[in-house]
Coordinates of C-alpha atoms and ligand atoms in Angstrom, one line a residue:
M1 CA 94.3 118.6 121.8
R2 CA 96.8 118.9 124.9
D3 CA 99.8 117.2 123.1
L4 CA 99.4 119.0 119.9
Q5 CA 99.3 122.2 121.7
N6 CA 102.5 121.7 123.4
C7 CA 104.4 120.5 120.0
F8 CA 102.7 124.1 118.6
N9 CA 104.2 125.9 121.6
Q10 CA 107.4 124.1 121.1
D11 CA 107.7 125.1 117.4
A12 CA 106.0 128.5 117.9
V13 CA 103.5 128.0 115.2
A14 CA 101.4 131.2 114.9
A15 CA 98.1 131.0 116.3
E16 CA 96.4 131.4 112.7
L17 CA 98.6 128.7 111.6
Q18 CA 97.3 126.3 114.6
S19 CA 94.0 126.9 113.5
V20 CA 94.5 125.7 110.1
I21 CA 96.1 122.6 111.3
T22 CA 93.3 122.1 113.9
N23 CA 90.7 122.2 111.2
L24 CA 92.5 120.0 108.8
L25 CA 92.9 117.4 111.3
D26 CA 89.2 117.8 112.6
V27 CA 88.2 116.6 109.3
T28 CA 90.6 113.7 109.5
K29 CA 89.1 112.5 112.3
E30 CA 85.6 112.3 110.2
I31 CA 87.2 110.6 107.5
A32 CA 88.7 108.2 109.9
L33 CA 85.4 107.4 111.0
A34 CA 84.0 107.0 107.5
V35 CA 86.9 104.7 106.8
R36 CA 86.4 102.5 109.7
Q37 CA 82.5 102.3 109.0
A38 CA 83.4 101.4 105.3
A39 CA 80.6 99.3 103.9
L40 CA 78.5 99.8 107.0
A41 CA 78.4 103.5 106.0
D42 CA 78.1 102.8 102.0
V43 CA 81.5 104.4 101.4
L44 CA 82.9 102.1 99.2
G45 CA 83.2 101.8 95.7
S46 CA 83.4 104.4 92.8
V47 CA 81.1 107.2 91.7
Q48 CA 82.2 106.5 87.9
V49 CA 83.6 110.0 87.4
Q50 CA 87.3 110.6 86.5
N51 CA 89.5 113.3 88.4
V52 CA 92.0 115.6 86.6
Q53 CA 94.4 112.9 87.0
G54 CA 92.3 110.6 84.8
E55 CA 91.7 108.2 87.9
T56 CA 88.2 106.9 88.8
Q57 CA 87.2 108.6 91.6
K58 CA 86.2 106.5 94.7
K59 CA 83.3 107.5 97.1
L60 CA 85.7 108.3 99.8
D61 CA 87.9 110.5 97.5
V62 CA 84.9 112.6 97.0
I63 CA 83.6 112.6 100.5
A64 CA 87.2 113.3 102.1
N65 CA 87.5 115.8 99.3
D66 CA 84.2 117.7 100.1
L67 CA 84.8 117.6 103.9
L68 CA 88.2 118.9 103.8
K69 CA 87.2 121.8 101.4
A70 CA 84.1 122.7 103.4
A71 CA 86.0 122.7 106.6
L72 CA 88.7 125.0 105.2
K73 CA 86.3 127.3 103.5
K74 CA 85.4 128.3 106.9
N75 CA 88.8 129.4 108.1
I76 CA 89.4 133.0 107.0
H77 CA 93.3 132.6 107.3
V78 CA 93.3 130.2 104.4
R79 CA 93.9 132.2 101.1
A80 CA 93.6 129.3 98.5
L81 CA 93.2 125.4 98.4
A82 CA 94.3 122.9 95.8
S83 CA 93.5 119.3 95.7
E84 CA 94.4 116.1 94.0
E85 CA 90.8 116.1 93.1
D86 CA 90.2 119.3 91.7
E87 CA 91.8 120.7 88.6
H88 CA 92.0 124.3 89.4
V89 CA 92.9 126.4 92.5
I90 CA 90.2 127.2 94.7
A91 CA 90.2 130.7 95.8
L92 CA 89.2 131.4 99.3
H93 CA 89.8 134.5 101.6
N94 CA 91.9 137.3 99.8
S95 CA 93.4 138.2 103.4
G96 CA 94.5 134.8 104.3
R97 CA 97.9 134.1 105.4
Y98 CA 98.0 130.5 104.3
V99 CA 97.6 128.1 101.0
V100 CA 96.9 124.6 101.7
A101 CA 97.3 121.5 99.4
F102 CA 96.2 118.2 99.9
D103 CA 95.6 114.6 98.7
P104 CA 92.3 113.7 100.3
L105 CA 92.8 110.1 100.0
D106 CA 96.1 109.0 99.0
G107 CA 96.1 105.1 98.1
S108 CA 92.2 105.1 97.4
S109 CA 92.6 101.6 95.2
N110 CA 93.3 100.4 98.9
I111 CA 89.7 101.3 100.3
D112 CA 87.7 98.5 98.9
V113 CA 90.3 95.8 100.1
N114 CA 90.5 97.4 103.6
G115 CA 94.1 98.4 103.0
Q116 CA 95.8 101.4 104.3
V117 CA 94.9 104.9 103.2
G118 CA 95.6 108.4 104.3
T119 CA 95.4 112.1 103.8
I120 CA 98.4 114.0 102.9
F121 CA 98.5 117.9 103.7
T122 CA 100.9 120.7 103.4
V123 CA 100.6 124.4 104.5
Y124 CA 102.7 127.1 102.4
P125 CA 102.8 131.4 103.0
G126 CA 100.2 132.8 100.6
L127 CA 101.6 135.2 98.4
D128 CA 100.7 138.8 98.5
N129 CA 101.5 140.2 94.9
V130 CA 99.7 136.8 93.1
A131 CA 95.9 136.6 92.8
A132 CA 94.2 134.0 95.4
D133 CA 93.1 131.7 92.6
S134 CA 96.3 131.7 90.6
P135 CA 98.4 128.5 90.6
L136 CA 101.3 130.5 91.1
Q137 CA 100.4 130.7 94.6
F138 CA 101.4 127.2 95.0
F139 CA 104.4 127.2 92.5
Q140 CA 106.6 127.5 95.7
Q141 CA 109.8 125.2 96.4
G142 CA 108.8 122.5 99.0
K143 CA 111.3 124.1 101.4
N144 CA 108.8 126.9 102.1
Q145 CA 106.3 124.7 103.5
L146 CA 105.4 125.8 107.0
C147 CA 104.0 122.6 107.9
A148 CA 103.5 118.9 106.4
G149 CA 101.7 116.0 107.4
Y150 CA 99.8 112.9 107.1
V151 CA 97.2 111.0 108.8
L152 CA 97.5 107.2 108.0
Y153 CA 93.9 105.4 108.4
G154 CA 95.6 101.8 109.5
P155 CA 95.1 99.3 112.2
S156 CA 95.4 102.8 114.2
T157 CA 94.9 106.2 113.1
A158 CA 98.2 107.9 112.9
L159 CA 99.2 111.6 112.7
V160 CA 102.8 112.4 111.2
L161 CA 103.3 115.9 111.5
T162 CA 106.0 118.6 111.1
N163 CA 105.9 122.3 111.6
G164 CA 109.6 122.9 110.6
G165 CA 110.9 121.2 113.8
P166 CA 111.1 117.5 114.4
T167 CA 109.0 114.9 112.7
R168 CA 106.5 113.7 115.4
C169 CA 103.7 110.9 115.5
F170 CA 100.4 110.7 117.1
T171 CA 97.8 108.1 117.6
L172 CA 94.4 109.1 117.7
D173 CA 92.7 108.0 121.0
S174 CA 89.4 107.0 119.7
H175 CA 87.7 107.0 123.2
H176 CA 88.7 110.8 123.4
N177 CA 88.7 111.5 119.8
E178 CA 92.1 113.2 120.4
F179 CA 95.7 112.9 118.9
V180 CA 98.3 111.6 121.4
L181 CA 101.9 112.4 121.1
T182 CA 103.5 108.7 120.7
N183 CA 106.9 109.7 119.2
A184 CA 108.4 113.3 119.8
K185 CA 111.0 112.5 117.1
L186 CA 111.0 110.1 114.3
Q187 CA 114.7 109.1 113.1
V188 CA 115.1 107.3 109.8
P189 CA 118.5 105.0 110.2
Q190 CA 121.0 106.2 107.9
N191 CA 121.3 102.5 106.3
T192 CA 118.8 100.0 105.4
E193 CA 118.0 96.5 104.3
E194 CA 114.4 97.0 102.9
F195 CA 113.2 98.5 99.7
S196 CA 109.7 99.7 98.5
I197 CA 108.9 99.8 94.8
N198 CA 106.4 98.6 92.4
M199 CA 108.3 95.8 91.0
A200 CA 105.9 95.3 88.1
N201 CA 107.2 98.6 86.5
Q202 CA 110.6 97.3 86.2
R203 CA 110.5 96.7 82.3
F204 CA 109.8 100.4 81.9
W205 CA 112.8 101.8 84.2
S206 CA 116.3 103.0 82.9
D207 CA 119.0 100.6 82.7
N208 CA 120.8 102.1 85.7
F209 CA 118.0 102.1 87.8
K210 CA 117.4 98.3 86.7
R211 CA 120.9 97.5 87.9
Y212 CA 120.6 99.2 91.0
I213 CA 117.5 97.2 91.9
A214 CA 119.2 94.0 90.4
D215 CA 121.9 94.5 93.2
L216 CA 119.3 94.9 96.0
L217 CA 117.8 91.6 94.9
A218 CA 121.4 89.9 94.6
G219 CA 121.7 89.1 98.2
E220 CA 124.4 88.3 100.3
T221 CA 126.8 86.9 97.5
G222 CA 125.9 89.9 95.2
V223 CA 127.8 93.2 95.2
R224 CA 126.1 94.9 98.2
G225 CA 126.8 91.8 100.2
K226 CA 123.5 91.6 102.2
R227 CA 120.2 90.6 101.8
F228 CA 117.2 93.2 101.4
T229 CA 113.6 92.4 101.7
M230 CA 110.9 94.3 99.7
R231 CA 107.5 95.9 100.9
W232 CA 104.9 97.7 98.6
N233 CA 101.8 98.8 99.8
A234 CA 100.5 100.9 96.9
A235 CA 99.4 103.9 99.4
M236 CA 102.5 106.3 99.6
V237 CA 101.2 107.2 103.1
G238 CA 101.6 103.4 104.3
D239 CA 104.9 103.0 102.8
V240 CA 106.5 106.1 103.8
H241 CA 105.1 105.4 107.5
R242 CA 106.9 102.3 107.3
V243 CA 110.2 104.2 106.3
L244 CA 109.8 106.8 109.1
T245 CA 109.3 104.3 111.9
R246 CA 111.1 101.3 110.8
G247 CA 113.6 102.6 108.0
G248 CA 114.0 101.9 104.5
I249 CA 114.0 103.4 101.0
F250 CA 111.0 104.5 99.0
M251 CA 111.0 105.1 95.1
Y252 CA 108.6 105.8 92.6
P253 CA 111.2 106.2 89.7
N254 CA 110.7 107.9 86.0
D255 CA 109.7 105.0 83.4
S256 CA 109.0 105.0 80.1
R257 CA 105.4 104.3 80.0
H258 CA 104.5 108.1 79.4
P259 CA 107.5 109.5 77.7
R260 CA 106.1 113.1 78.1
Q261 CA 105.2 112.6 81.8
P262 CA 107.6 109.9 83.0
A263 CA 106.7 110.2 86.9
K264 CA 103.5 109.1 88.8
L265 CA 103.6 110.9 91.8
R266 CA 102.6 114.3 92.5
L267 CA 105.2 117.2 93.6
L268 CA 102.4 119.4 95.7
Y269 CA 100.6 117.4 97.7
E270 CA 102.9 113.9 97.8
A271 CA 106.4 114.3 97.4
N272 CA 106.8 117.6 99.0
P273 CA 104.9 116.8 102.1
M274 CA 106.6 113.7 102.3
A275 CA 110.2 114.7 101.5
M276 CA 110.0 117.4 104.1
L277 CA 108.9 114.9 107.0
V278 CA 111.5 112.4 106.1
E279 CA 114.3 115.3 105.8
N280 CA 113.2 116.4 109.2
A281 CA 113.6 112.9 110.4
G282 CA 117.1 112.9 109.3
G283 CA 116.5 111.1 105.9
K284 CA 117.1 112.3 102.3
A285 CA 114.4 112.9 99.4
C286 CA 115.7 113.3 95.9
S287 CA 114.0 113.3 92.3
E288 CA 115.7 112.4 88.9
A289 CA 115.5 114.8 85.9
T290 CA 117.3 114.7 82.7
N291 CA 120.8 114.4 83.4
K292 CA 120.5 115.6 87.2
I293 CA 119.3 114.7 90.5
Q294 CA 117.4 117.2 92.5
R295 CA 116.4 117.7 96.2
I296 CA 112.9 117.5 96.2
L297 CA 112.3 120.6 98.3
D298 CA 114.3 122.7 95.9
I299 CA 112.2 121.9 92.8
V300 CA 110.5 124.8 91.4
P301 CA 106.9 123.6 90.1
D302 CA 105.7 124.9 87.0
A303 CA 102.0 123.1 87.1
L304 CA 99.7 122.5 89.9
H305 CA 99.5 118.9 89.4
Q306 CA 103.2 118.2 88.5
R307 CA 104.6 114.8 88.8
V308 CA 108.2 113.8 89.7
S309 CA 110.1 110.9 90.5
V310 CA 110.7 110.1 94.2
I311 CA 113.5 108.5 96.0
L312 CA 113.3 108.9 99.6
G313 CA 114.4 107.5 103.1
A314 CA 117.4 106.2 104.6
A315 CA 120.1 108.8 103.8
N316 CA 123.1 106.5 102.9
E317 CA 120.9 104.3 100.7
V318 CA 119.3 107.2 98.9
D319 CA 123.0 108.5 98.3
I320 CA 123.9 104.7 96.8
C321 CA 120.9 104.9 94.4
I322 CA 122.1 108.2 93.0
V323 CA 125.4 106.9 92.2
Y324 CA 123.8 104.0 90.3
L325 CA 121.5 106.5 88.5
F326 CA 124.3 109.0 87.5
K327 CA 127.9 108.1 88.0
R328 CA 128.6 104.4 87.8
D329 CA 128.4 104.5 83.8
Q330 CA 129.2 108.1 83.5
V331 CA 132.3 108.9 85.5
D332 CA 133.8 111.0 82.6
Q333 CA 130.7 113.1 82.3
P334 CA 129.8 115.7 84.7
V335 CA 127.1 114.9 87.0
L336 CA 124.8 117.9 88.1
I337 CA 123.6 117.6 91.8
E338 CA 121.4 120.6 92.1
N339 CA 122.2 122.1 95.7
E340 CA 125.1 119.9 96.1
E341 CA 125.5 120.5 99.9
A342 CA 122.2 118.5 100.4
Y343 CA 123.8 115.4 99.3
Ligands
LIG401 P1 95.8 106.2 94.3 O1 95.6 107.4 95.2 O2 95.1 106.4 93.0 O3 95.6 104.7 94.7 O4 97.5 106.2 93.9 C1 98.2 106.1 95.0 C2 99.8 106.4 94.5 O5 99.6 107.9 94.0 C3 100.7 106.3 95.8 O6 100.0 106.8 96.8 C4 101.4 105.0 95.7 O7 102.6 105.2 95.7 C5 101.3 105.0 94.2 O8 100.1 105.7 93.5 C6 101.0 103.5 93.6 O9 101.1 103.2 92.4 P2 100.8 101.7 91.7 O10 99.4 101.5 91.5 O11 101.5 102.1 90.3 O12 101.7 100.9 92.4

């Protein structure tokens, strides 16, 4: 707690917010233990129930969600909760200063194969003129986030956190059950030779996006003139952690599988917290909408479980991807870039 407390002090984090973050992190230590015990604690497998996203819930999804909700319900500073696993907002304390959203166990398809999973969380100011149980509490731009972070349950348990200042990395010291600061300022290199995408979706991508990936694959003799490698963990926490620690670009683009809902990742508790962590580490995070590119943190949500396309990581590589998406074949058409100074 000493390292976390120093960081709270450096960032001038309000005492009430500190208590919310501390509650969240205490639960992640319990989840880390359950993930480690796995079959020994009978937490693998599914519960044969679908969540609001239409995904079959894993036992650990339910356990993590219940633990987080139970802990935060006791905190008088939390006005409302939103979880990937719950369809509606959960109202808590009317006078609470904060609203909290989380994906209790991101990458849950990895649970049963002993792969990386994680908890992603974000805290926004509660809105006084809005009912505590209203989704409007969460229809705030990502740039309003007071804190964003994730805990990655990998070979070690890593916490990556920003309170608006630098993006820091802590490692769980399991002997003392305490997060110890191990990188005071993560920095995403501007350029990269590593990309992260689910290539199996290629046939559903736009032609411009296919061309961008084809040029990454073309190697030293292609137009990019260098060889790229590819990694895909199927858990955003794992893939973004690699981008934050080693560099790279992570993409989950729009695809044509579900025309009315072309993106997969959720804005509130996946894209926004990751975008804040990446931007505060010097990277970029954007999303492709019809004929325009948006900084993720500028998107005004209109649904609690809204999905957005995500392109984030090395600043120069994100820019190059945007050129492929919007400018290359459309040089005579205006390209709308919202909040242009961010790009
Ligand atoms: P689950 O938590 O349902 O496993 O989904 C994980 C996720 O939302 C994100 O963490 C991954 O990047 C992405 O989905 C993986 O999607 P694909 O299974 O389509 O590769």
